[in-house]
Amino acid sequence: MRHNRGREHGWGRAIIRIGVLLLIALCCVCMAGELLGRWRTSVREDGGGGKTEQAVEVTADGNYIKWVEFHVTKEAMAAAYDLDVDSYRDEIHLNWIELLAYVGAKTGGKFDKNSVRKIEEAAETLKSGEHTMEELTKDMEYYDYYLEAYTAVLGGMMGEFTLDGRHVYGLKAFSPIAKGFDYSHYDDFGSSRSYGYARPHLGHDMMGQIGTPIIAIESGYVEALGWNQYGGWRIGIRSFDGKRYYYYAHLRQNYPYAEGLEEGSVVTAGDVIGYMGHTGYSTTENVNNIKTVHLHWGLQLIFDESQKEGNNEIWVDCYELTKFLYKNRCEVEKVGDSREWRRVTPMTDPAAEEYRKKTETAAMPRY
């Protein structure tokens, strides 16, 4: 009798073990299904039947980029820029963003000391007529992604414009610090910040002197202006294509902005828009709670308006871009005995003129 009872207990324990194992297996299947479902919503089919990287997500509103890491070096940008300008009037005009996207697609977005050589090799192939960029990239799974991402970052920085009455093709974006004013900086993107709540630093700090003129990097319109407890006196300027939002923060106490600047103002790249300070970190306006005098500038990419504010914001590292823009610093002059500065050389950006005409036409009364 004891022997049978022991056998019954053994079978009972075995059944319990099997049940537990089945339950664990069922949980694993459910979890895998859930993860697979999430993965499927964060990729889409590409034209070749493969999968794009998780930077692109299928939504009810269509496909748009969800994440961008911009690691293009100053040297790579400079090399691609020179090739673009030098070939401007040639039969085959090289596009600097296409060249950068080509290397980005080849290297997974990583740029190193060999990147310039790869850009130059691609340029030689294109100039020879041996291949077009479409042919060079036809088997590159992620080229379209990098082209769209890098165009979002750099798309408004190059083109035709008029400078002091001369028609020019080239870089029409400027360093955010006026020419002749010293600053220091390092790559501080992603470093920790604790005021208000723990968060990464999603911009680039340039340390200098109070009152240093701050320059509009790209032409656009003022979308935000006023006090923010984190950024102090700040300016937000949107590019005309809507893809870029430039954020300039911690401007000077008592006199943060260029005279006449207001929300809705259209600015041309190179215009003085404000002055360096150390305001912020306070719910009370006009307070200097930032220890170090500096400009914080950030570049947000917007592929869909749902990304403008909230958890889906895309901010890119601007350190290498800041170094590249050093080649184009705007010269400024003092306005009499005032606290104002203004640019020395006038510039006309066709993109700004076109936007002004559109807004003026839209504002005209209809009879």
GROMACS .gro file of C-alpha atoms in nm:
model
  367
    1MET     CA    1   0.000   0.000   0.000
    2ARG     CA    2   0.286   0.240   0.083
    3HIS     CA    3   0.449   0.155  -0.247
    4ASN     CA    4   0.134   0.245  -0.446
    5ARG     CA    5   0.083   0.566  -0.248
    6GLY     CA    6   0.445   0.669  -0.324
    7ARG     CA    7   0.387   0.597  -0.693
    8GLU     CA    8   0.073   0.812  -0.685
    9HIS     CA    9   0.268   1.095  -0.521
   10GLY     CA   10   0.538   1.060  -0.789
   11TRP     CA   11   0.282   1.082  -1.069
   12GLY     CA   12   0.127   1.385  -0.900
   13ARG     CA   13   0.457   1.563  -0.880
   14ALA     CA   14   0.531   1.483  -1.246
   15ILE     CA   15   0.193   1.618  -1.356
   16ILE     CA   16   0.255   1.939  -1.159
   17ARG     CA   17   0.597   1.978  -1.320
   18ILE     CA   18   0.452   1.926  -1.669
   19GLY     CA   19   0.180   2.179  -1.595
   20VAL     CA   20   0.433   2.437  -1.478
   21LEU     CA   21   0.648   2.380  -1.786
   22LEU     CA   22   0.345   2.414  -2.015
   23LEU     CA   23   0.247   2.736  -1.838
   24ILE     CA   24   0.600   2.877  -1.879
   25ALA     CA   25   0.602   2.780  -2.247
   26LEU     CA   26   0.263   2.946  -2.298
   27CYS     CA   27   0.391   3.266  -2.133
   28CYS     CA   28   0.699   3.263  -2.355
   29VAL     CA   29   0.484   3.225  -2.667
   30CYS     CA   30   0.262   3.513  -2.557
   31MET     CA   31   0.561   3.735  -2.482
   32ALA     CA   32   0.725   3.648  -2.811
   33GLY     CA   33   0.403   3.725  -2.995
   34GLU     CA   34   0.376   4.060  -2.822
   35LEU     CA   35   0.738   4.149  -2.898
   36LEU     CA   36   0.698   4.034  -3.257
   37GLY     CA   37   0.387   4.247  -3.286
   38ARG     CA   38   0.576   4.550  -3.155
   39TRP     CA   39   0.863   4.485  -3.394
   40ARG     CA   40   0.625   4.461  -3.685
   41THR     CA   41   0.484   4.802  -3.604
   42SER     CA   42   0.828   4.958  -3.599
   43VAL     CA   43   0.950   4.842  -3.941
   44ARG     CA   44   0.811   4.850  -4.291
   45GLU     CA   45   0.875   4.663  -4.611
   46ASP     CA   46   1.117   4.833  -4.845
   47GLY     CA   47   1.100   4.825  -5.222
   48GLY     CA   48   1.320   4.518  -5.240
   49GLY     CA   49   1.113   4.306  -5.005
   50GLY     CA   50   1.348   4.354  -4.709
   51LYS     CA   51   1.297   4.541  -4.385
   52THR     CA   52   1.408   4.894  -4.311
   53GLU     CA   53   1.569   4.972  -3.974
   54GLN     CA   54   1.353   5.062  -3.677
   55ALA     CA   55   1.394   5.434  -3.744
   56VAL     CA   56   1.088   5.411  -3.968
   57GLU     CA   57   0.750   5.320  -3.827
   58VAL     CA   58   0.416   5.238  -3.985
   59THR     CA   59   0.147   5.466  -3.844
   60ALA     CA   60  -0.210   5.551  -3.927
   61ASP     CA   61  -0.081   5.865  -4.095
   62GLY     CA   62   0.176   5.687  -4.309
   63ASN     CA   63   0.549   5.626  -4.282
   64TYR     CA   64   0.785   5.878  -4.131
   65ILE     CA   65   1.125   5.866  -3.968
   66LYS     CA   66   1.123   5.814  -3.592
   67TRP     CA   67   1.490   5.840  -3.504
   68VAL     CA   68   1.805   6.000  -3.648
   69GLU     CA   69   2.161   5.985  -3.524
   70PHE     CA   70   2.377   6.239  -3.704
   71HIS     CA   71   2.743   6.135  -3.686
   72VAL     CA   72   2.871   6.303  -4.003
   73THR     CA   73   3.209   6.460  -3.932
   74LYS     CA   74   3.311   6.816  -4.010
   75GLU     CA   75   3.573   6.679  -4.254
   76ALA     CA   76   3.315   6.473  -4.443
   77MET     CA   77   3.075   6.767  -4.468
   78ALA     CA   78   3.355   6.996  -4.587
   79ALA     CA   79   3.469   6.748  -4.854
   80ALA     CA   80   3.118   6.690  -4.986
   81TYR     CA   81   3.045   7.064  -4.975
   82ASP     CA   82   3.355   7.150  -5.180
   83LEU     CA   83   3.269   6.888  -5.442
   84ASP     CA   84   2.916   7.028  -5.469
   85VAL     CA   85   3.031   7.391  -5.511
   86ASP     CA   86   3.315   7.307  -5.749
   87SER     CA   87   3.080   7.114  -5.980
   88TYR     CA   88   2.793   7.365  -5.966
   89ARG     CA   89   2.824   7.471  -6.329
   90ASP     CA   90   2.947   7.136  -6.461
   91GLU     CA   91   2.740   6.899  -6.669
   92ILE     CA   92   2.730   6.663  -6.372
   93HIS     CA   93   2.656   6.863  -6.057
   94LEU     CA   94   2.738   6.664  -5.746
   95ASN     CA   95   2.497   6.690  -5.453
   96TRP     CA   96   2.672   6.706  -5.115
   97ILE     CA   97   2.384   6.548  -4.922
   98GLU     CA   98   2.363   6.257  -5.167
   99LEU     CA   99   2.737   6.195  -5.127
  100LEU     CA  100   2.704   6.195  -4.747
  101ALA     CA  101   2.400   5.966  -4.762
  102TYR     CA  102   2.593   5.727  -4.987
  103VAL     CA  103   2.871   5.694  -4.729
  104GLY     CA  104   2.618   5.675  -4.446
  105ALA     CA  105   2.441   5.386  -4.618
  106LYS     CA  106   2.773   5.205  -4.674
  107THR     CA  107   2.888   5.243  -4.313
  108GLY     CA  108   2.567   5.234  -4.113
  109GLY     CA  109   2.596   5.605  -4.040
  110LYS     CA  110   2.949   5.583  -3.899
  111PHE     CA  111   3.200   5.836  -4.029
  112ASP     CA  112   3.572   5.799  -3.969
  113LYS     CA  113   3.906   5.900  -4.123
  114ASN     CA  114   3.825   5.696  -4.435
  115SER     CA  115   3.496   5.871  -4.502
  116VAL     CA  116   3.648   6.155  -4.704
  117ARG     CA  117   3.822   5.904  -4.932
  118LYS     CA  118   3.492   5.722  -4.988
  119ILE     CA  119   3.321   6.050  -5.073
  120GLU     CA  120   3.594   6.139  -5.322
  121GLU     CA  121   3.585   5.793  -5.483
  122ALA     CA  122   3.208   5.816  -5.529
  123ALA     CA  123   3.248   6.165  -5.673
  124GLU     CA  124   3.505   6.045  -5.927
  125THR     CA  125   3.274   5.764  -6.037
  126LEU     CA  126   2.985   6.006  -6.081
  127LYS     CA  127   3.190   6.271  -6.263
  128SER     CA  128   3.326   6.014  -6.506
  129GLY     CA  129   2.973   5.927  -6.611
  130GLU     CA  130   3.041   5.562  -6.535
  131HIS     CA  131   2.744   5.547  -6.297
  132THR     CA  132   2.467   5.771  -6.170
  133MET     CA  133   2.392   5.799  -5.798
  134GLU     CA  134   2.076   5.596  -5.859
  135GLU     CA  135   2.286   5.316  -6.007
  136LEU     CA  136   2.546   5.336  -5.729
  137THR     CA  137   2.282   5.302  -5.459
  138LYS     CA  138   2.028   5.068  -5.617
  139ASP     CA  139   2.132   4.776  -5.392
  140MET     CA  140   2.178   4.985  -5.077
  141GLU     CA  141   1.894   4.895  -4.847
  142TYR     CA  142   1.915   5.209  -4.632
  143TYR     CA  143   2.023   5.476  -4.879
  144ASP     CA  144   1.676   5.632  -4.902
  145TYR     CA  145   1.661   5.652  -4.523
  146TYR     CA  146   1.997   5.828  -4.493
  147LEU     CA  147   1.913   6.061  -4.780
  148GLU     CA  148   1.591   6.169  -4.614
  149ALA     CA  149   1.750   6.196  -4.269
  150TYR     CA  150   2.053   6.397  -4.385
  151THR     CA  151   1.833   6.617  -4.604
  152ALA     CA  152   1.627   6.695  -4.296
  153VAL     CA  153   1.945   6.808  -4.115
  154LEU     CA  154   2.121   6.992  -4.398
  155GLY     CA  155   1.851   7.065  -4.655
  156GLY     CA  156   1.829   7.442  -4.606
  157MET     CA  157   2.199   7.516  -4.568
  158MET     CA  158   2.312   7.527  -4.930
  159GLY     CA  159   2.182   7.700  -5.240
  160GLU     CA  160   2.165   8.023  -5.436
  161PHE     CA  161   2.148   8.362  -5.266
  162THR     CA  162   2.251   8.724  -5.311
  163LEU     CA  163   2.527   8.863  -5.092
  164ASP     CA  164   2.588   9.239  -5.108
  165GLY     CA  165   2.437   9.245  -5.456
  166ARG     CA  166   2.640   8.949  -5.585
  167HIS     CA  167   2.472   8.626  -5.697
  168VAL     CA  168   2.630   8.337  -5.506
  169TYR     CA  169   2.593   7.960  -5.482
  170GLY     CA  170   2.720   7.793  -5.170
  171LEU     CA  171   2.676   7.776  -4.795
  172LYS     CA  172   2.393   8.003  -4.683
  173ALA     CA  173   2.393   7.889  -4.321
  174PHE     CA  174   2.602   8.054  -4.050
  175SER     CA  175   2.773   7.980  -3.722
  176PRO     CA  176   2.543   8.080  -3.433
  177ILE     CA  177   2.819   8.301  -3.287
  178ALA     CA  178   2.905   8.626  -3.468
  179LYS     CA  179   3.248   8.672  -3.624
  180GLY     CA  180   3.509   8.821  -3.392
  181PHE     CA  181   3.353   8.688  -3.071
  182ASP     CA  182   3.540   8.411  -2.891
  183TYR     CA  183   3.379   8.098  -2.755
  184SER     CA  184   3.472   7.752  -2.635
  185HIS     CA  185   3.282   7.426  -2.676
  186TYR     CA  186   3.304   7.049  -2.666
  187ASP     CA  187   3.072   6.761  -2.753
  188ASP     CA  188   2.828   6.761  -2.461
  189PHE     CA  189   2.528   6.606  -2.636
  190GLY     CA  190   2.359   6.347  -2.414
  191SER     CA  191   2.529   6.451  -2.090
  192SER     CA  192   2.304   6.453  -1.783
  193ARG     CA  193   2.093   6.745  -1.660
  194SER     CA  194   1.903   6.746  -1.333
  195TYR     CA  195   1.707   7.072  -1.304
  196GLY     CA  196   1.336   6.987  -1.288
  197TYR     CA  197   1.398   6.620  -1.366
  198ALA     CA  198   1.682   6.393  -1.477
  199ARG     CA  199   1.727   6.416  -1.854
  200PRO     CA  200   1.996   6.412  -2.126
  201HIS     CA  201   2.133   6.734  -2.273
  202LEU     CA  202   1.976   6.757  -2.618
  203GLY     CA  203   2.171   7.046  -2.761
  204HIS     CA  204   2.511   7.206  -2.794
  205ASP     CA  205   2.661   7.459  -2.551
  206MET     CA  206   2.895   7.737  -2.667
  207MET     CA  207   3.056   7.929  -2.381
  208GLY     CA  208   3.134   8.297  -2.425
  209GLN     CA  209   3.073   8.649  -2.293
  210ILE     CA  210   2.747   8.820  -2.195
  211GLY     CA  211   2.609   9.019  -2.487
  212THR     CA  212   2.778   8.817  -2.763
  213PRO     CA  213   2.556   8.853  -3.073
  214ILE     CA  214   2.366   8.533  -3.157
  215ILE     CA  215   2.315   8.464  -3.527
  216ALA     CA  216   2.031   8.290  -3.711
  217ILE     CA  217   2.189   7.972  -3.849
  218GLU     CA  218   1.929   7.927  -4.123
  219SER     CA  219   1.655   8.145  -4.263
  220GLY     CA  220   1.313   8.077  -4.113
  221TYR     CA  221   1.032   8.222  -3.909
  222VAL     CA  222   1.013   8.274  -3.533
  223GLU     CA  223   0.784   8.008  -3.393
  224ALA     CA  224   0.853   8.066  -3.022
  225LEU     CA  225   0.989   8.359  -2.827
  226GLY     CA  226   0.978   8.433  -2.455
  227TRP     CA  227   1.056   8.274  -2.120
  228ASN     CA  228   1.098   7.906  -2.056
  229GLN     CA  229   1.199   7.784  -1.710
  230TYR     CA  230   1.461   7.551  -1.857
  231GLY     CA  231   1.597   7.768  -2.139
  232GLY     CA  232   1.539   8.110  -1.986
  233TRP     CA  233   1.489   8.372  -2.255
  234ARG     CA  234   1.484   8.165  -2.571
  235ILE     CA  235   1.401   8.174  -2.942
  236GLY     CA  236   1.262   7.893  -3.156
  237ILE     CA  237   1.299   7.934  -3.534
  238ARG     CA  238   1.138   7.695  -3.782
  239SER     CA  239   1.281   7.634  -4.129
  240PHE     CA  240   1.051   7.715  -4.419
  241ASP     CA  241   1.015   7.348  -4.515
  242GLY     CA  242   0.908   7.270  -4.157
  243LYS     CA  243   1.175   7.001  -4.109
  244ARG     CA  244   1.407   7.187  -3.870
  245TYR     CA  245   1.344   7.371  -3.543
  246TYR     CA  246   1.638   7.576  -3.416
  247TYR     CA  247   1.637   7.641  -3.043
  248TYR     CA  248   1.852   7.922  -2.897
  249ALA     CA  249   1.845   7.944  -2.515
  250HIS     CA  250   1.982   8.121  -2.203
  251LEU     CA  251   1.982   8.463  -2.370
  252ARG     CA  252   2.082   8.783  -2.193
  253GLN     CA  253   1.896   8.915  -1.889
  254ASN     CA  254   1.693   9.234  -1.951
  255TYR     CA  255   1.791   9.256  -2.320
  256PRO     CA  256   1.771   8.909  -2.474
  257TYR     CA  257   1.645   8.975  -2.828
  258ALA     CA  258   1.729   9.181  -3.133
  259GLU     CA  259   1.507   9.486  -3.159
  260GLY     CA  260   1.175   9.419  -3.330
  261LEU     CA  261   1.198   9.039  -3.316
  262GLU     CA  262   0.865   8.874  -3.234
  263GLU     CA  263   0.673   8.554  -3.299
  264GLY     CA  264   0.603   8.529  -3.670
  265SER     CA  265   0.906   8.739  -3.771
  266VAL     CA  266   1.090   8.618  -4.080
  267VAL     CA  267   1.467   8.609  -4.034
  268THR     CA  268   1.742   8.562  -4.289
  269ALA     CA  269   2.041   8.341  -4.213
  270GLY     CA  270   2.312   8.559  -4.065
  271ASP     CA  271   2.076   8.805  -3.896
  272VAL     CA  272   2.143   8.898  -3.534
  273ILE     CA  273   1.852   8.753  -3.336
  274GLY     CA  274   1.964   8.786  -2.974
  275TYR     CA  275   2.246   8.806  -2.721
  276MET     CA  276   2.427   8.550  -2.508
  277GLY     CA  277   2.351   8.530  -2.138
  278HIS     CA  278   2.284   8.279  -1.862
  279THR     CA  279   1.911   8.302  -1.788
  280GLY     CA  280   1.699   8.001  -1.699
  281TYR     CA  281   1.640   7.727  -1.445
  282SER     CA  282   1.366   7.931  -1.281
  283THR     CA  283   0.988   7.960  -1.301
  284THR     CA  284   1.036   8.333  -1.243
  285GLU     CA  285   1.117   8.532  -1.558
  286ASN     CA  286   1.442   8.716  -1.622
  287VAL     CA  287   1.649   8.525  -1.366
  288ASN     CA  288   2.017   8.428  -1.407
  289ASN     CA  289   2.026   8.080  -1.253
  290ILE     CA  290   2.267   7.928  -1.503
  291LYS     CA  291   2.621   7.932  -1.365
  292THR     CA  292   2.809   7.957  -1.694
  293VAL     CA  293   2.744   8.221  -1.961
  294HIS     CA  294   2.673   8.032  -2.282
  295LEU     CA  295   2.446   7.977  -2.578
  296HIS     CA  296   2.258   7.649  -2.584
  297TRP     CA  297   2.149   7.575  -2.938
  298GLY     CA  298   1.961   7.268  -3.045
  299LEU     CA  299   1.840   7.123  -3.373
  300GLN     CA  300   1.515   6.929  -3.370
  301LEU     CA  301   1.403   6.732  -3.675
  302ILE     CA  302   1.033   6.711  -3.751
  303PHE     CA  303   0.907   6.457  -4.004
  304ASP     CA  304   0.552   6.468  -3.868
  305GLU     CA  305   0.391   6.738  -3.653
  306SER     CA  306   0.319   6.481  -3.383
  307GLN     CA  307   0.696   6.486  -3.317
  308LYS     CA  308   0.713   6.856  -3.236
  309GLU     CA  309   0.651   6.817  -2.863
  310GLY     CA  310   0.637   6.515  -2.635
  311ASN     CA  311   0.811   6.180  -2.617
  312ASN     CA  312   0.873   6.149  -2.991
  313GLU     CA  313   1.106   6.448  -3.034
  314ILE     CA  314   1.421   6.401  -3.244
  315TRP     CA  315   1.722   6.614  -3.145
  316VAL     CA  316   2.058   6.561  -3.314
  317ASP     CA  317   2.415   6.610  -3.198
  318CYS     CA  318   2.528   6.948  -3.339
  319TYR     CA  319   2.897   6.941  -3.242
  320GLU     CA  320   3.041   6.845  -3.581
  321LEU     CA  321   2.789   7.069  -3.757
  322THR     CA  322   2.896   7.361  -3.536
  323LYS     CA  323   3.259   7.301  -3.633
  324PHE     CA  324   3.163   7.291  -4.001
  325LEU     CA  325   2.966   7.617  -3.976
  326TYR     CA  326   3.269   7.794  -3.829
  327LYS     CA  327   3.380   7.852  -4.188
  328ASN     CA  328   3.084   8.089  -4.229
  329ARG     CA  329   3.070   8.341  -3.944
  330CYS     CA  330   2.870   8.658  -3.994
  331GLU     CA  331   3.046   8.990  -3.941
  332VAL     CA  332   2.849   9.234  -3.727
  333GLU     CA  333   2.872   9.598  -3.618
  334LYS     CA  334   2.745   9.798  -3.322
  335VAL     CA  335   2.442  10.019  -3.378
  336GLY     CA  336   2.549  10.358  -3.247
  337ASP     CA  337   2.551  10.385  -2.867
  338SER     CA  338   2.276  10.123  -2.832
  339ARG     CA  339   2.308   9.766  -2.712
  340GLU     CA  340   2.216   9.643  -3.059
  341TRP     CA  341   2.436   9.473  -3.317
  342ARG     CA  342   2.353   9.412  -3.683
  343ARG     CA  343   2.509   9.228  -3.974
  344VAL     CA  344   2.755   9.418  -4.193
  345THR     CA  345   2.688   9.254  -4.530
  346PRO     CA  346   2.324   9.233  -4.644
  347MET     CA  347   2.203   8.899  -4.778
  348THR     CA  348   1.893   8.804  -4.974
  349ASP     CA  349   1.778   8.443  -4.942
  350PRO     CA  350   1.524   8.347  -5.212
  351ALA     CA  351   1.362   8.105  -4.965
  352ALA     CA  352   1.292   8.390  -4.723
  353GLU     CA  353   1.161   8.617  -4.999
  354GLU     CA  354   0.929   8.345  -5.128
  355TYR     CA  355   0.794   8.282  -4.777
  356ARG     CA  356   0.733   8.653  -4.720
  357LYS     CA  357   0.538   8.677  -5.046
  358LYS     CA  358   0.326   8.375  -4.953
  359THR     CA  359   0.241   8.512  -4.609
  360GLU     CA  360   0.164   8.858  -4.751
  361THR     CA  361  -0.061   8.708  -5.016
  362ALA     CA  362  -0.239   8.491  -4.759
  363ALA     CA  363  -0.295   8.799  -4.540
  364MET     CA  364  -0.447   9.009  -4.818
  365PRO     CA  365  -0.823   9.063  -4.790
  366ARG     CA  366  -1.038   8.884  -5.048
  367TYR     CA  367  -1.324   9.074  -5.209
   0.00000   0.00000   0.00000
